[in-house]
Amino acid sequence: MQAAVLRGYGQALDLVERPALTPGPDQVVVQVKACGVCGSDVFLRKGGFDSVLPIVPGHEAAGVVARIGPGVDGVREGDPVALYYIEHCGECSMCSIGRVNMCLSVRRMGVEYDGAFASEVLVPARNIIPVEPEDDLAAVAVLTDAVATPYHALVRIADVQPGMTVVVFGIGGIGSNAVQVAAHLGCDVIAVSRSPAKLELAEQLGARVLVSAADDAGDVVEAVRAAAGPGGPPIVVQTVGSAEVDAQAVAAVGIGGQVLLIGSSVSPFSIRAVDLIWKEASVHGSRGFVPDDIREVLALHRSGVLIVDHLLGRQRPLSEANEALDDLEAGRVLRSVLIP
Ligand SMILES: [Zn+2]
Ligand SMILES: [Zn+2]
């Protein structure tokens, strides 16, 4: 098998040849057909997750079952599958209420164990989600994270309802899909970005109001609040890895509103208790997604409600994993998909 390995933070990945993987009890080996390159992979390369090196990145993947370990049933070699990247125990206090993304002994593919920037990946059998033979596996791959992450924030964390105003800060791989998911849910969407091209994409995906955050554009928070109308926006989704934008999101949220933080900044921002108290507003972290989020976005994609064309424009062989990470870091693409 081939794998792209990170040996040192800030370094280029090495493409190496490794022995074929062997599944143990309750494990399967999946032949990777597609793996999205995500902002988290850039974050990983910088050392953001403190992963133990060497590590093979890659957590947004789909493929076909190649080999099945002892004790696994209900799956056959050759079955097409999406991968749920969060290994979970199924028994702890979080797993027992269905919040398996918060498992107390969570291990993430491509962060704590070797991921799918590889021709094969070894995963627990409970982490494969069967898909339809006619599904495009590149689309399945990006649906598992780029679409499921904002879906989780909007549907499970915030429980947004039709007619609500949803502000999305940042129209990247996550934010663009926050826009289309919110529009699908019947919300009135305000998109905020520094980039005219990304605002245009947000409009195509269903945003009604476009707010420029370019340096010469004026006060973003005022523009958002004015567009949202009396009371301000009830839902603000923050997808930019920036403490400055974290603060803007909190300042923009309306009466009784919720801020959903998805963009992972490690820098602090300041917040005054009274600004939350007077608005009875709340700030939530939203971390990844649960397997049902993947099943639901797959169904919405099959029915044509959610699209992923904007995420699939740049497909590269595994040998170009470094170029794909560089493209994302430089903002040249929303996503690339590696096709091992
Ligand atoms: Zn990701
Ligand atoms: Zn657990």
Short mmCIF file of C-alpha atoms and ligand atoms in Angstrom, two decimals:
data_model
loop_
_atom_site.label_atom_id
_atom_site.label_comp_id
_atom_site.label_asym_id
_atom_site.label_seq_id
_atom_site.Cartn_x
_atom_site.Cartn_y
_atom_site.Cartn_z
CA MET A 1 0.00 0.00 0.00
CA GLN A 2 0.97 3.63 -0.40
CA ALA A 3 0.67 6.28 2.31
CA ALA A 4 1.52 9.97 2.65
CA VAL A 5 3.22 10.30 6.04
CA LEU A 6 3.80 13.39 8.20
CA ARG A 7 7.12 12.93 10.05
CA GLY A 8 7.61 16.43 11.46
CA TYR A 9 5.37 19.45 12.03
CA GLY A 10 5.54 21.96 9.23
CA GLN A 11 7.25 19.45 6.97
CA ALA A 12 6.13 18.00 3.67
CA LEU A 13 4.41 14.61 3.71
CA ASP A 14 6.50 11.66 2.47
CA LEU A 15 4.91 9.21 0.07
CA VAL A 16 5.99 5.75 1.22
CA GLU A 17 5.34 2.12 0.37
CA ARG A 18 4.11 0.03 3.30
CA PRO A 19 3.03 -3.61 3.75
CA ALA A 20 -0.66 -4.32 3.12
CA LEU A 21 -2.81 -3.86 6.24
CA THR A 22 -4.31 -6.83 8.08
CA PRO A 23 -7.62 -6.41 9.92
CA GLY A 24 -7.83 -7.67 13.50
CA PRO A 25 -11.05 -8.69 15.28
CA ASP A 26 -13.94 -6.28 14.57
CA GLN A 27 -11.83 -4.34 12.07
CA VAL A 28 -11.95 -3.87 8.32
CA VAL A 29 -9.43 -2.65 5.78
CA VAL A 30 -10.91 -0.20 3.30
CA GLN A 31 -9.35 0.51 -0.07
CA VAL A 32 -9.48 4.31 -0.20
CA LYS A 33 -11.11 5.64 -3.38
CA ALA A 34 -11.27 9.30 -2.36
CA CYS A 35 -10.15 11.45 0.57
CA GLY A 36 -10.95 15.14 0.95
CA VAL A 37 -8.21 17.53 2.05
CA CYS A 38 -9.59 19.63 4.88
CA GLY A 39 -8.57 22.64 6.94
CA SER A 40 -8.02 20.22 9.82
CA ASP A 41 -5.26 18.55 7.81
CA VAL A 42 -3.50 21.91 7.45
CA PHE A 43 -4.01 22.43 11.20
CA LEU A 44 -2.55 18.96 11.84
CA ARG A 45 0.51 19.68 9.69
CA LYS A 46 1.18 22.80 11.78
CA GLY A 47 1.03 20.75 14.98
CA GLY A 48 -2.41 21.98 16.06
CA PHE A 49 -3.62 18.55 17.21
CA ASP A 50 -0.37 17.56 18.90
CA SER A 51 -0.55 14.22 17.08
CA VAL A 52 2.06 11.60 17.86
CA LEU A 53 4.27 11.40 14.75
CA PRO A 54 4.64 9.86 12.30
CA ILE A 55 0.98 9.99 11.26
CA VAL A 56 -0.91 9.53 8.01
CA PRO A 57 -3.49 12.37 7.80
CA GLY A 58 -6.88 12.05 6.13
CA HIS A 59 -10.29 11.81 7.80
CA GLU A 60 -12.79 12.63 5.04
CA ALA A 61 -12.87 9.43 3.06
CA ALA A 62 -14.80 6.82 1.15
CA GLY A 63 -13.78 3.55 -0.46
CA VAL A 64 -14.58 -0.11 -0.82
CA VAL A 65 -14.16 -2.85 1.76
CA ALA A 66 -10.97 -4.75 0.92
CA ARG A 67 -10.50 -7.20 3.81
CA ILE A 68 -12.67 -8.17 6.78
CA GLY A 69 -11.42 -9.19 10.23
CA PRO A 70 -12.78 -11.97 12.48
CA GLY A 71 -16.15 -11.30 14.07
CA VAL A 72 -17.34 -8.75 11.49
CA ASP A 73 -20.62 -9.51 9.78
CA GLY A 74 -23.12 -7.68 7.63
CA VAL A 75 -20.42 -6.44 5.26
CA ARG A 76 -18.75 -7.99 2.21
CA GLU A 77 -15.54 -7.35 0.33
CA GLY A 78 -16.19 -4.85 -2.43
CA ASP A 79 -18.98 -3.01 -0.59
CA PRO A 80 -18.75 0.78 -1.10
CA VAL A 81 -18.58 2.64 2.21
CA ALA A 82 -18.23 6.06 3.76
CA LEU A 83 -15.87 6.27 6.73
CA TYR A 84 -16.85 7.80 10.07
CA TYR A 85 -13.49 9.05 11.30
CA ILE A 86 -14.20 9.09 15.04
CA GLU A 87 -13.44 5.82 16.81
CA HIS A 88 -15.70 5.54 19.85
CA CYS A 89 -16.22 3.02 22.65
CA GLY A 90 -20.01 2.79 22.41
CA GLU A 91 -20.36 2.54 26.21
CA CYS A 92 -19.23 5.73 27.97
CA SER A 93 -21.51 8.50 29.25
CA MET A 94 -21.32 10.38 25.94
CA CYS A 95 -21.66 7.32 23.67
CA SER A 96 -24.64 6.09 25.67
CA ILE A 97 -26.60 9.26 24.79
CA GLY A 98 -25.62 9.10 21.14
CA ARG A 99 -22.94 11.79 21.29
CA VAL A 100 -20.28 9.43 20.00
CA ASN A 101 -18.24 12.33 18.60
CA MET A 102 -17.63 13.24 22.26
CA CYS A 103 -16.64 9.71 23.35
CA LEU A 104 -14.46 9.83 26.46
CA SER A 105 -11.91 7.61 24.75
CA VAL A 106 -12.24 9.17 21.31
CA ARG A 107 -9.59 8.39 18.71
CA ARG A 108 -9.72 10.12 15.34
CA MET A 109 -8.61 8.63 12.04
CA GLY A 110 -5.89 10.81 10.56
CA VAL A 111 -5.23 12.50 13.93
CA GLU A 112 -4.64 9.79 16.56
CA TYR A 113 -4.35 6.82 14.20
CA ASP A 114 -3.29 6.54 10.56
CA GLY A 115 -5.78 8.04 8.15
CA ALA A 116 -6.82 7.93 4.54
CA PHE A 117 -4.09 9.85 2.71
CA ALA A 118 -3.26 6.29 1.69
CA SER A 119 -4.39 3.55 -0.64
CA GLU A 120 -5.71 1.56 2.35
CA VAL A 121 -6.89 2.35 5.85
CA LEU A 122 -7.61 0.11 8.86
CA VAL A 123 -10.77 1.06 10.78
CA PRO A 124 -13.16 -0.43 13.35
CA ALA A 125 -16.06 -2.16 11.58
CA ARG A 126 -18.52 0.12 13.41
CA ASN A 127 -16.97 3.11 11.61
CA ILE A 128 -18.00 2.09 8.11
CA ILE A 129 -21.28 3.37 6.70
CA PRO A 130 -22.52 1.43 3.66
CA VAL A 131 -23.41 3.59 0.65
CA GLU A 132 -25.14 2.85 -2.65
CA PRO A 133 -23.19 1.27 -5.53
CA GLU A 134 -24.18 4.22 -7.76
CA ASP A 135 -22.86 6.86 -5.31
CA ASP A 136 -19.83 8.86 -6.50
CA LEU A 137 -17.23 8.08 -3.83
CA ALA A 138 -15.51 11.48 -4.18
CA ALA A 139 -18.85 13.11 -3.36
CA VAL A 140 -19.38 10.65 -0.50
CA ALA A 141 -15.94 11.54 0.90
CA VAL A 142 -16.59 15.28 1.14
CA LEU A 143 -20.13 14.76 2.40
CA THR A 144 -18.69 12.89 5.42
CA ASP A 145 -17.02 16.00 6.81
CA ALA A 146 -17.31 19.22 4.81
CA VAL A 147 -21.10 18.88 4.71
CA ALA A 148 -21.76 16.79 7.84
CA THR A 149 -19.88 19.24 10.10
CA PRO A 150 -22.09 22.30 9.47
CA TYR A 151 -25.15 20.01 9.32
CA HIS A 152 -24.33 18.81 12.86
CA ALA A 153 -23.93 22.39 14.10
CA LEU A 154 -27.18 23.63 12.59
CA VAL A 155 -29.40 20.59 13.12
CA ARG A 156 -28.13 18.86 16.27
CA ILE A 157 -26.48 21.66 18.25
CA ALA A 158 -28.70 24.63 17.36
CA ASP A 159 -31.92 22.89 16.24
CA VAL A 160 -32.54 25.69 13.70
CA GLN A 161 -36.08 26.13 12.47
CA PRO A 162 -37.51 27.36 9.15
CA GLY A 163 -37.68 31.14 8.92
CA MET A 164 -34.75 31.81 11.24
CA THR A 165 -32.00 34.12 10.06
CA VAL A 166 -28.62 32.35 9.93
CA VAL A 167 -25.38 34.29 9.54
CA VAL A 168 -22.38 32.37 8.24
CA PHE A 169 -18.92 33.83 8.79
CA GLY A 170 -16.43 32.42 6.27
CA ILE A 171 -17.42 30.76 2.98
CA GLY A 172 -14.82 28.00 2.77
CA GLY A 173 -15.17 24.23 2.72
CA ILE A 174 -17.34 24.29 5.86
CA GLY A 175 -19.03 27.70 5.55
CA SER A 176 -20.22 27.18 1.98
CA ASN A 177 -22.04 24.09 3.17
CA ALA A 178 -23.41 25.84 6.24
CA VAL A 179 -25.03 28.21 3.73
CA GLN A 180 -26.64 25.47 1.65
CA VAL A 181 -27.75 23.43 4.66
CA ALA A 182 -29.34 26.49 6.29
CA ALA A 183 -31.04 27.47 3.03
CA HIS A 184 -32.36 23.92 2.68
CA LEU A 185 -33.75 24.13 6.22
CA GLY A 186 -35.78 27.17 5.17
CA CYS A 187 -33.60 29.79 6.85
CA ASP A 188 -32.80 33.27 5.64
CA VAL A 189 -29.02 33.21 5.10
CA ILE A 190 -26.54 36.08 5.44
CA ALA A 191 -23.06 35.17 4.18
CA VAL A 192 -19.89 37.01 5.26
CA SER A 193 -16.56 36.68 3.46
CA ARG A 194 -13.55 38.74 2.44
CA SER A 195 -13.69 37.21 -1.05
CA PRO A 196 -16.09 38.41 -3.78
CA ALA A 197 -15.82 34.99 -5.49
CA LYS A 198 -16.79 33.19 -2.28
CA LEU A 199 -19.73 35.56 -1.74
CA GLU A 200 -20.87 34.75 -5.26
CA LEU A 201 -20.66 31.03 -4.42
CA ALA A 202 -22.67 31.66 -1.23
CA GLU A 203 -25.36 33.33 -3.31
CA GLN A 204 -25.52 30.31 -5.65
CA LEU A 205 -25.88 28.08 -2.59
CA GLY A 206 -28.82 30.06 -1.26
CA ALA A 207 -27.59 33.08 0.67
CA ARG A 208 -29.95 36.08 0.40
CA VAL A 209 -27.64 38.76 1.78
CA LEU A 210 -23.90 39.02 1.05
CA VAL A 211 -21.69 41.00 3.42
CA SER A 212 -18.13 41.82 2.43
CA ALA A 213 -15.51 41.53 5.16
CA ALA A 214 -12.79 43.01 2.95
CA ASP A 215 -10.50 45.56 4.62
CA ASP A 216 -12.23 48.52 2.96
CA ALA A 217 -15.76 47.22 3.52
CA GLY A 218 -16.67 48.96 6.78
CA ASP A 219 -18.07 47.50 9.98
CA VAL A 220 -19.00 43.87 9.38
CA VAL A 221 -20.91 43.45 12.64
CA GLU A 222 -23.09 46.51 11.94
CA ALA A 223 -23.76 45.31 8.39
CA VAL A 224 -24.79 41.87 9.59
CA ARG A 225 -27.06 43.21 12.33
CA ALA A 226 -28.68 45.70 9.94
CA ALA A 227 -29.35 42.94 7.41
CA ALA A 228 -30.84 40.64 10.05
CA GLY A 229 -33.45 43.17 11.16
CA PRO A 230 -34.90 43.85 14.63
CA GLY A 231 -33.31 41.86 17.44
CA GLY A 232 -30.37 40.75 15.34
CA PRO A 233 -29.68 37.26 14.01
CA PRO A 234 -30.74 34.27 16.14
CA ILE A 235 -28.05 31.99 14.71
CA VAL A 236 -24.42 32.85 13.88
CA VAL A 237 -22.13 30.16 12.47
CA GLN A 238 -18.41 30.97 12.74
CA THR A 239 -16.26 28.83 10.43
CA VAL A 240 -13.10 30.97 10.20
CA GLY A 241 -10.04 29.96 12.23
CA SER A 242 -9.60 33.47 13.61
CA ALA A 243 -10.05 34.90 17.10
CA GLU A 244 -10.95 38.27 15.57
CA VAL A 245 -13.86 36.65 13.72
CA ASP A 246 -14.83 34.73 16.89
CA ALA A 247 -15.29 38.12 18.58
CA GLN A 248 -17.25 39.48 15.60
CA ALA A 249 -19.57 36.46 15.69
CA VAL A 250 -20.33 37.01 19.37
CA ALA A 251 -20.87 40.75 18.81
CA ALA A 252 -23.20 40.07 15.88
CA VAL A 253 -25.53 37.55 17.53
CA GLY A 254 -29.04 38.77 18.28
CA ILE A 255 -31.43 38.63 21.21
CA GLY A 256 -31.80 35.07 22.47
CA GLY A 257 -29.36 33.96 19.83
CA GLN A 258 -26.79 31.22 19.52
CA VAL A 259 -23.22 31.43 18.25
CA LEU A 260 -21.90 28.16 16.81
CA LEU A 261 -18.12 27.99 16.77
CA ILE A 262 -16.72 25.58 14.18
CA GLY A 263 -13.59 27.36 12.88
CA SER A 264 -10.75 26.23 15.10
CA SER A 265 -8.70 29.14 16.36
CA VAL A 266 -6.24 28.46 19.16
CA SER A 267 -5.97 32.18 19.97
CA PRO A 268 -8.04 33.71 22.77
CA PHE A 269 -10.69 36.39 22.25
CA SER A 270 -12.34 38.52 24.87
CA ILE A 271 -16.00 38.46 25.72
CA ARG A 272 -18.02 40.41 28.31
CA ALA A 273 -20.51 38.45 30.38
CA VAL A 274 -23.07 41.25 30.13
CA ASP A 275 -23.08 41.06 26.35
CA LEU A 276 -24.31 37.49 26.60
CA ILE A 277 -26.53 38.09 29.64
CA TRP A 278 -28.39 41.08 28.23
CA LYS A 279 -29.13 39.19 25.04
CA GLU A 280 -29.56 35.86 26.84
CA ALA A 281 -27.29 34.59 24.10
CA SER A 282 -25.17 31.47 24.17
CA VAL A 283 -21.93 30.33 22.58
CA HIS A 284 -21.58 26.68 21.56
CA GLY A 285 -18.69 24.65 20.30
CA SER A 286 -19.64 22.19 17.58
CA ARG A 287 -17.20 19.36 17.07
CA GLY A 288 -17.43 17.14 14.02
CA PHE A 289 -20.59 15.08 13.67
CA VAL A 290 -22.21 11.76 14.46
CA PRO A 291 -22.81 8.89 12.00
CA ASP A 292 -26.47 9.84 11.53
CA ASP A 293 -25.35 13.26 10.26
CA ILE A 294 -23.46 11.45 7.48
CA ARG A 295 -26.48 9.26 6.65
CA GLU A 296 -28.74 12.31 6.51
CA VAL A 297 -26.48 14.42 4.27
CA LEU A 298 -25.96 11.40 1.98
CA ALA A 299 -29.74 11.12 1.60
CA LEU A 300 -30.09 14.86 0.95
CA HIS A 301 -27.34 14.66 -1.66
CA ARG A 302 -28.98 11.70 -3.41
CA SER A 303 -32.26 13.60 -3.59
CA GLY A 304 -30.47 16.57 -5.15
CA VAL A 305 -31.08 18.95 -2.24
CA LEU A 306 -27.40 19.33 -1.28
CA ILE A 307 -24.72 19.63 -3.93
CA VAL A 308 -20.97 19.09 -3.70
CA ASP A 309 -19.81 20.23 -7.17
CA HIS A 310 -18.07 23.22 -5.57
CA LEU A 311 -15.92 20.80 -3.51
CA LEU A 312 -14.91 18.39 -6.25
CA GLY A 313 -13.28 20.69 -8.81
CA ARG A 314 -9.72 19.82 -7.80
CA GLN A 315 -8.91 16.12 -7.75
CA ARG A 316 -5.30 14.98 -7.40
CA PRO A 317 -3.36 11.73 -7.08
CA LEU A 318 -2.03 10.81 -3.62
CA SER A 319 1.45 11.88 -4.73
CA GLU A 320 0.19 15.50 -4.79
CA ALA A 321 -1.02 15.57 -1.16
CA ASN A 322 1.45 18.36 -0.33
CA GLU A 323 0.28 20.52 -3.22
CA ALA A 324 -3.32 19.95 -2.12
CA LEU A 325 -2.50 21.08 1.45
CA ASP A 326 -0.63 24.13 0.11
CA ASP A 327 -3.58 25.05 -2.15
CA LEU A 328 -5.94 24.95 0.82
CA GLU A 329 -3.63 26.89 3.12
CA ALA A 330 -3.20 29.61 0.47
CA GLY A 331 -6.97 29.84 -0.05
CA ARG A 332 -6.75 28.77 -3.70
CA VAL A 333 -9.37 26.02 -3.27
CA LEU A 334 -12.27 25.21 -0.91
CA ARG A 335 -11.32 21.55 -1.02
CA SER A 336 -9.17 19.14 -2.95
CA VAL A 337 -9.90 15.45 -3.20
CA LEU A 338 -7.07 12.93 -3.28
CA ILE A 339 -7.74 9.90 -5.45
CA PRO A 340 -5.22 7.22 -4.35
ZN ZN B 1 -12.12 17.89 8.39
ZN ZN B 2 -17.52 6.34 24.35
#
